[in-house]
Amino acid sequence: MWLPCGCTSKYVASSFARRILASHLHVSGRSRCNVAAFMPEAAGFEGVSGRAALRELSVSNSESFWAAVARHRLSWSIPFHTVQDCDLSRGKIKWFEGGKLNVSVNCLDRHVHTCPERVALIWERDERGSEMKYTYRELLEMTCRVGNLLRRHGVKRGDCVTIYMPTCPLAVASMLACARIGAAHNVVFAGFSADALAERIRDAQSSTVITVNQGVRGGKVIELKKTVDTAVESCPTVKQVFVAMRTDNPVTMTARDIAMEEEMLKEDVVCEPAVMNSEDVLFLLYTSGSTGKPKGLVHTQAGYLLYAALTHRYVFSYHDGDVFGCVADIGWITGHSYVVYGPLANGATTVLFESTPIYPDPGRYWDMVERLKINQFYGAPTAIRLLLKYGDQWVNKYDRSTLKTLGSETGGICIAPRPSDPDAEIVPGMAMRPFFGIKPVLIDTEGELLTSNNTSGALCMAQPWPGMARTIHNNHQRFIETYFQPYPGYFFTGDGAYRSEEGYYQITGRLDDVINVSGHRIGTAEIEDVVNQCPAVAESAVIGYTHSIKGQGVYAFVVLKKGIDVKEADLSRQLNGMVSEKIAKYASPDFIQFAQRLPKTRSGKIMRRVLRKVVESDLEGLGDLSTLDDPAAVQEIIQGHEKLLSKNRP
């Protein structure tokens, strides 16, 4: 008998295996067989006769569902005794307590035991046609060498290693090596500036950094080691930097730098895995916040790995033997989950894409699909929008017959068109269906639940799931304030959503001050902080606007200090340079509008809603302006916007 939701489940693995077998022998009816073939764990659930019933059970009896899936899909050193201990009102999330395991063993060793020569990674290097393949055995050996190297140089269980590398096999091995020895990793996107990297190193308190001499992307060489050198000057915690060689070009090495590949050759190919608790930290990943300071979201071992593996298999209809191609950078959560952990936990062949969608031409993706025989392709919406302007000829030029799934989204997956019945409809542009165990709700501005369809509201989750972040590093209060306080008792995603007549969900955009530029989430406050550091600037307001290629662009309103005499074009260049240096090039404003003043409430708060409407040319939707301190400020902003647009028209 499965325990009802809310009780503590204490079944051991052997008991579960017997239960599955006993249930399987008594399965009757074709649909029951079909759902068990789709998800073997379903054979253990009484009365589940189809995918819809399985999804319903995963929500109504989530403990039983997640317990069965966790026991079946992860290899445990010691089984867990408590499925979940969560309280959304307090931001408390714990899954699979008592359980012990090692993530790298789940991603590598268990596959090496059964199929050591299966290809784990296909590295699609920047140079087209020069891909390299690594088997599970080779990846395990590389991971063990890195793990032993880190241990020999003093990296201990619980330490945090910062990784600043392009998407490449050694970056994956470095992530898995951290997991193997019990250290957390903090992967920083290799497009971030030295200042942004330094801030993340300091917050994570890393003493060890792993990087490469240079990156190569879109035919250009990127000086990553130089960026690290600049960053660590302001990071007193950093004691050592491991430097791998992506190119043959030598770089200046200091006393703290270690030649990584050279030292790896001295290490054994066997590395004893640490036995980790389910809720030990697996990694930190910094995401942009609306307060200006990036927040280090913490993900833990078992729950994260299970959710990444399950969504990888069922959202993308992955089957054993498929070649999975997610073109995200490993520096983002999509890359962590669907380039590294999800595919490797499932024993998949996963593609590491180092280049850009238009190098050396706009056919790069489809050439890769044909050449590598990719079965599932997962790309960013920005890249797809970019390719649209080049027409269909680049797509039609290549054989795409191996493709079974074509997906586009950003971030973690909780709502997606699949899994669903094989003949169920897919509506373009809609997230559609909640995943197993996910219970979305829409809430209005008064905090009331919206129960009808054909309605919009704030997208929240009514119950926890294993893949949730657990906290913000060193700032649990901020975690609570960001995700749990806006709608008490619910997890707030930060997005607005629309629920159609059919009950399908469509994400309508961010509700906070975070914008998404080419798949990179950036807090508007972060950009404002940099702009405001300019001696000529009195204040600024940054908003996102709809961009046909990037999804969202950056639009900055800037008020200068009195008495400043400077050419606007020169100052614009200076401000863009500052943002590029302090954050990253993608965060630089597309438009900078200089204004005498910004529209504010009587209490002095900038009315960003009004600025957004002006930039969107939705003057009818300006709404209630009764709280404005000086309504004339809005007219000045409108006129300035029109003037800026006319200047930039071809």
mmCIF file of N, CA, C and O in Angstrom, residues 166-195:
data_model
loop_
_atom_site.group_PDB
_atom_site.id
_atom_site.type_symbol
_atom_site.label_atom_id
_atom_site.label_comp_id
_atom_site.label_asym_id
_atom_site.label_seq_id
_atom_site.Cartn_x
_atom_site.Cartn_y
_atom_site.Cartn_z
ATOM 1 N N PRO A 166 34.634 27.746 -21.716
ATOM 2 C CA PRO A 166 33.642 27.555 -22.777
ATOM 3 C C PRO A 166 33.031 26.159 -22.671
ATOM 4 O O PRO A 166 33.472 25.337 -21.860
ATOM 5 N N THR A 167 32.024 25.891 -23.480
ATOM 6 C CA THR A 167 31.381 24.574 -23.480
ATOM 7 C C THR A 167 32.323 23.573 -24.148
ATOM 8 O O THR A 167 32.514 23.588 -25.363
ATOM 9 N N CYS A 168 32.939 22.715 -23.334
ATOM 10 C CA CYS A 168 33.925 21.758 -23.843
ATOM 11 C C CYS A 168 33.974 20.551 -22.904
ATOM 12 O O CYS A 168 33.499 20.624 -21.766
ATOM 13 N N PRO A 169 34.544 19.424 -23.345
ATOM 14 C CA PRO A 169 34.561 18.217 -22.507
ATOM 15 C C PRO A 169 35.235 18.409 -21.156
ATOM 16 O O PRO A 169 34.774 17.868 -20.145
ATOM 17 N N LEU A 170 36.322 19.185 -21.108
ATOM 18 C CA LEU A 170 37.018 19.363 -19.839
ATOM 19 C C LEU A 170 36.178 20.172 -18.850
ATOM 20 O O LEU A 170 36.275 19.977 -17.636
ATOM 21 N N ALA A 171 35.336 21.057 -19.360
ATOM 22 C CA ALA A 171 34.421 21.790 -18.474
ATOM 23 C C ALA A 171 33.413 20.827 -17.850
ATOM 24 O O ALA A 171 33.120 20.896 -16.650
ATOM 25 N N VAL A 172 32.889 19.905 -18.668
ATOM 26 C CA VAL A 172 31.949 18.897 -18.156
ATOM 27 C C VAL A 172 32.649 18.007 -17.131
ATOM 28 O O VAL A 172 32.113 17.735 -16.047
ATOM 29 N N ALA A 173 33.867 17.557 -17.460
ATOM 30 C CA ALA A 173 34.624 16.712 -16.527
ATOM 31 C C ALA A 173 34.920 17.458 -15.228
ATOM 32 O O ALA A 173 34.912 16.861 -14.146
ATOM 33 N N SER A 174 35.155 18.766 -15.317
ATOM 34 C CA SER A 174 35.426 19.560 -14.110
ATOM 35 C C SER A 174 34.186 19.639 -13.225
ATOM 36 O O SER A 174 34.281 19.547 -11.990
ATOM 37 N N MET A 175 33.014 19.825 -13.844
ATOM 38 C CA MET A 175 31.766 19.833 -13.078
ATOM 39 C C MET A 175 31.564 18.491 -12.378
ATOM 40 O O MET A 175 31.275 18.426 -11.175
ATOM 41 N N LEU A 176 31.741 17.409 -13.139
ATOM 42 C CA LEU A 176 31.527 16.070 -12.582
ATOM 43 C C LEU A 176 32.591 15.713 -11.544
ATOM 44 O O LEU A 176 32.310 14.985 -10.583
ATOM 45 N N ALA A 177 33.813 16.227 -11.731
ATOM 46 C CA ALA A 177 34.882 15.968 -10.759
ATOM 47 C C ALA A 177 34.560 16.622 -9.423
ATOM 48 O O ALA A 177 34.800 16.043 -8.352
ATOM 49 N N CYS A 178 34.017 17.839 -9.478
ATOM 50 C CA CYS A 178 33.583 18.492 -8.232
ATOM 51 C C CYS A 178 32.535 17.628 -7.538
ATOM 52 O O CYS A 178 32.615 17.375 -6.326
ATOM 53 N N ALA A 179 31.550 17.170 -8.317
ATOM 54 C CA ALA A 179 30.499 16.322 -7.746
ATOM 55 C C ALA A 179 31.095 15.036 -7.170
ATOM 56 O O ALA A 179 30.641 14.534 -6.138
ATOM 57 N N ARG A 180 32.131 14.525 -7.823
ATOM 58 C CA ARG A 180 32.715 13.245 -7.385
ATOM 59 C C ARG A 180 33.391 13.362 -6.023
ATOM 60 O O ARG A 180 33.291 12.467 -5.187
ATOM 61 N N ILE A 181 34.081 14.485 -5.797
ATOM 62 C CA ILE A 181 34.829 14.622 -4.541
ATOM 63 C C ILE A 181 34.044 15.387 -3.475
ATOM 64 O O ILE A 181 34.553 15.631 -2.380
ATOM 65 N N GLY A 182 32.802 15.778 -3.810
ATOM 66 C CA GLY A 182 31.958 16.434 -2.806
ATOM 67 C C GLY A 182 32.095 17.936 -2.741
ATOM 68 O O GLY A 182 31.591 18.571 -1.809
ATOM 69 N N ALA A 183 32.786 18.528 -3.728
ATOM 70 C CA ALA A 183 32.871 19.994 -3.796
ATOM 71 C C ALA A 183 31.709 20.511 -4.638
ATOM 72 O O ALA A 183 31.217 19.815 -5.527
ATOM 73 N N ALA A 184 31.271 21.726 -4.357
ATOM 74 C CA ALA A 184 30.252 22.365 -5.196
ATOM 75 C C ALA A 184 30.954 23.071 -6.350
ATOM 76 O O ALA A 184 32.117 23.450 -6.238
ATOM 77 N N HIS A 185 30.260 23.238 -7.473
ATOM 78 C CA HIS A 185 30.836 24.052 -8.549
ATOM 79 C C HIS A 185 29.989 25.294 -8.789
ATOM 80 O O HIS A 185 28.789 25.320 -8.523
ATOM 81 N N ASN A 186 30.667 26.313 -9.268
ATOM 82 C CA ASN A 186 30.055 27.595 -9.590
ATOM 83 C C ASN A 186 30.504 27.930 -11.008
ATOM 84 O O ASN A 186 31.575 28.489 -11.210
ATOM 85 N N VAL A 187 29.709 27.511 -12.004
ATOM 86 C CA VAL A 187 30.077 27.759 -13.400
ATOM 87 C C VAL A 187 29.625 29.170 -13.765
ATOM 88 O O VAL A 187 28.454 29.517 -13.610
ATOM 89 N N VAL A 188 30.563 29.967 -14.247
ATOM 90 C CA VAL A 188 30.264 31.341 -14.658
ATOM 91 C C VAL A 188 30.361 31.411 -16.180
ATOM 92 O O VAL A 188 31.372 31.005 -16.765
ATOM 93 N N PHE A 189 29.313 31.895 -16.814
ATOM 94 C CA PHE A 189 29.267 32.036 -18.272
ATOM 95 C C PHE A 189 30.510 32.768 -18.766
ATOM 96 O O PHE A 189 30.857 33.839 -18.262
ATOM 97 N N ALA A 190 31.187 32.192 -19.760
ATOM 98 C CA ALA A 190 32.483 32.712 -20.202
ATOM 99 C C ALA A 190 32.373 33.999 -21.020
ATOM 100 O O ALA A 190 33.370 34.456 -21.576
ATOM 101 N N GLY A 191 31.185 34.597 -21.069
ATOM 102 C CA GLY A 191 31.035 35.906 -21.704
ATOM 103 C C GLY A 191 30.991 37.031 -20.689
ATOM 104 O O GLY A 191 30.963 38.207 -21.056
ATOM 105 N N PHE A 192 30.990 36.674 -19.397
ATOM 106 C CA PHE A 192 30.938 37.694 -18.359
ATOM 107 C C PHE A 192 32.269 38.428 -18.245
ATOM 108 O O PHE A 192 33.336 37.866 -18.490
ATOM 109 N N SER A 193 32.180 39.683 -17.831
ATOM 110 C CA SER A 193 33.370 40.522 -17.672
ATOM 111 C C SER A 193 34.143 40.117 -16.420
ATOM 112 O O SER A 193 33.664 39.347 -15.581
ATOM 113 N N ALA A 194 35.348 40.683 -16.286
ATOM 114 C CA ALA A 194 36.188 40.403 -15.115
ATOM 115 C C ALA A 194 35.492 40.839 -13.825
ATOM 116 O O ALA A 194 35.551 40.140 -12.806
ATOM 117 N N ASP A 195 34.825 41.986 -13.851
ATOM 118 C CA ASP A 195 34.132 42.469 -12.650
ATOM 119 C C ASP A 195 33.011 41.522 -12.240
ATOM 120 O O ASP A 195 32.841 41.205 -11.056
#
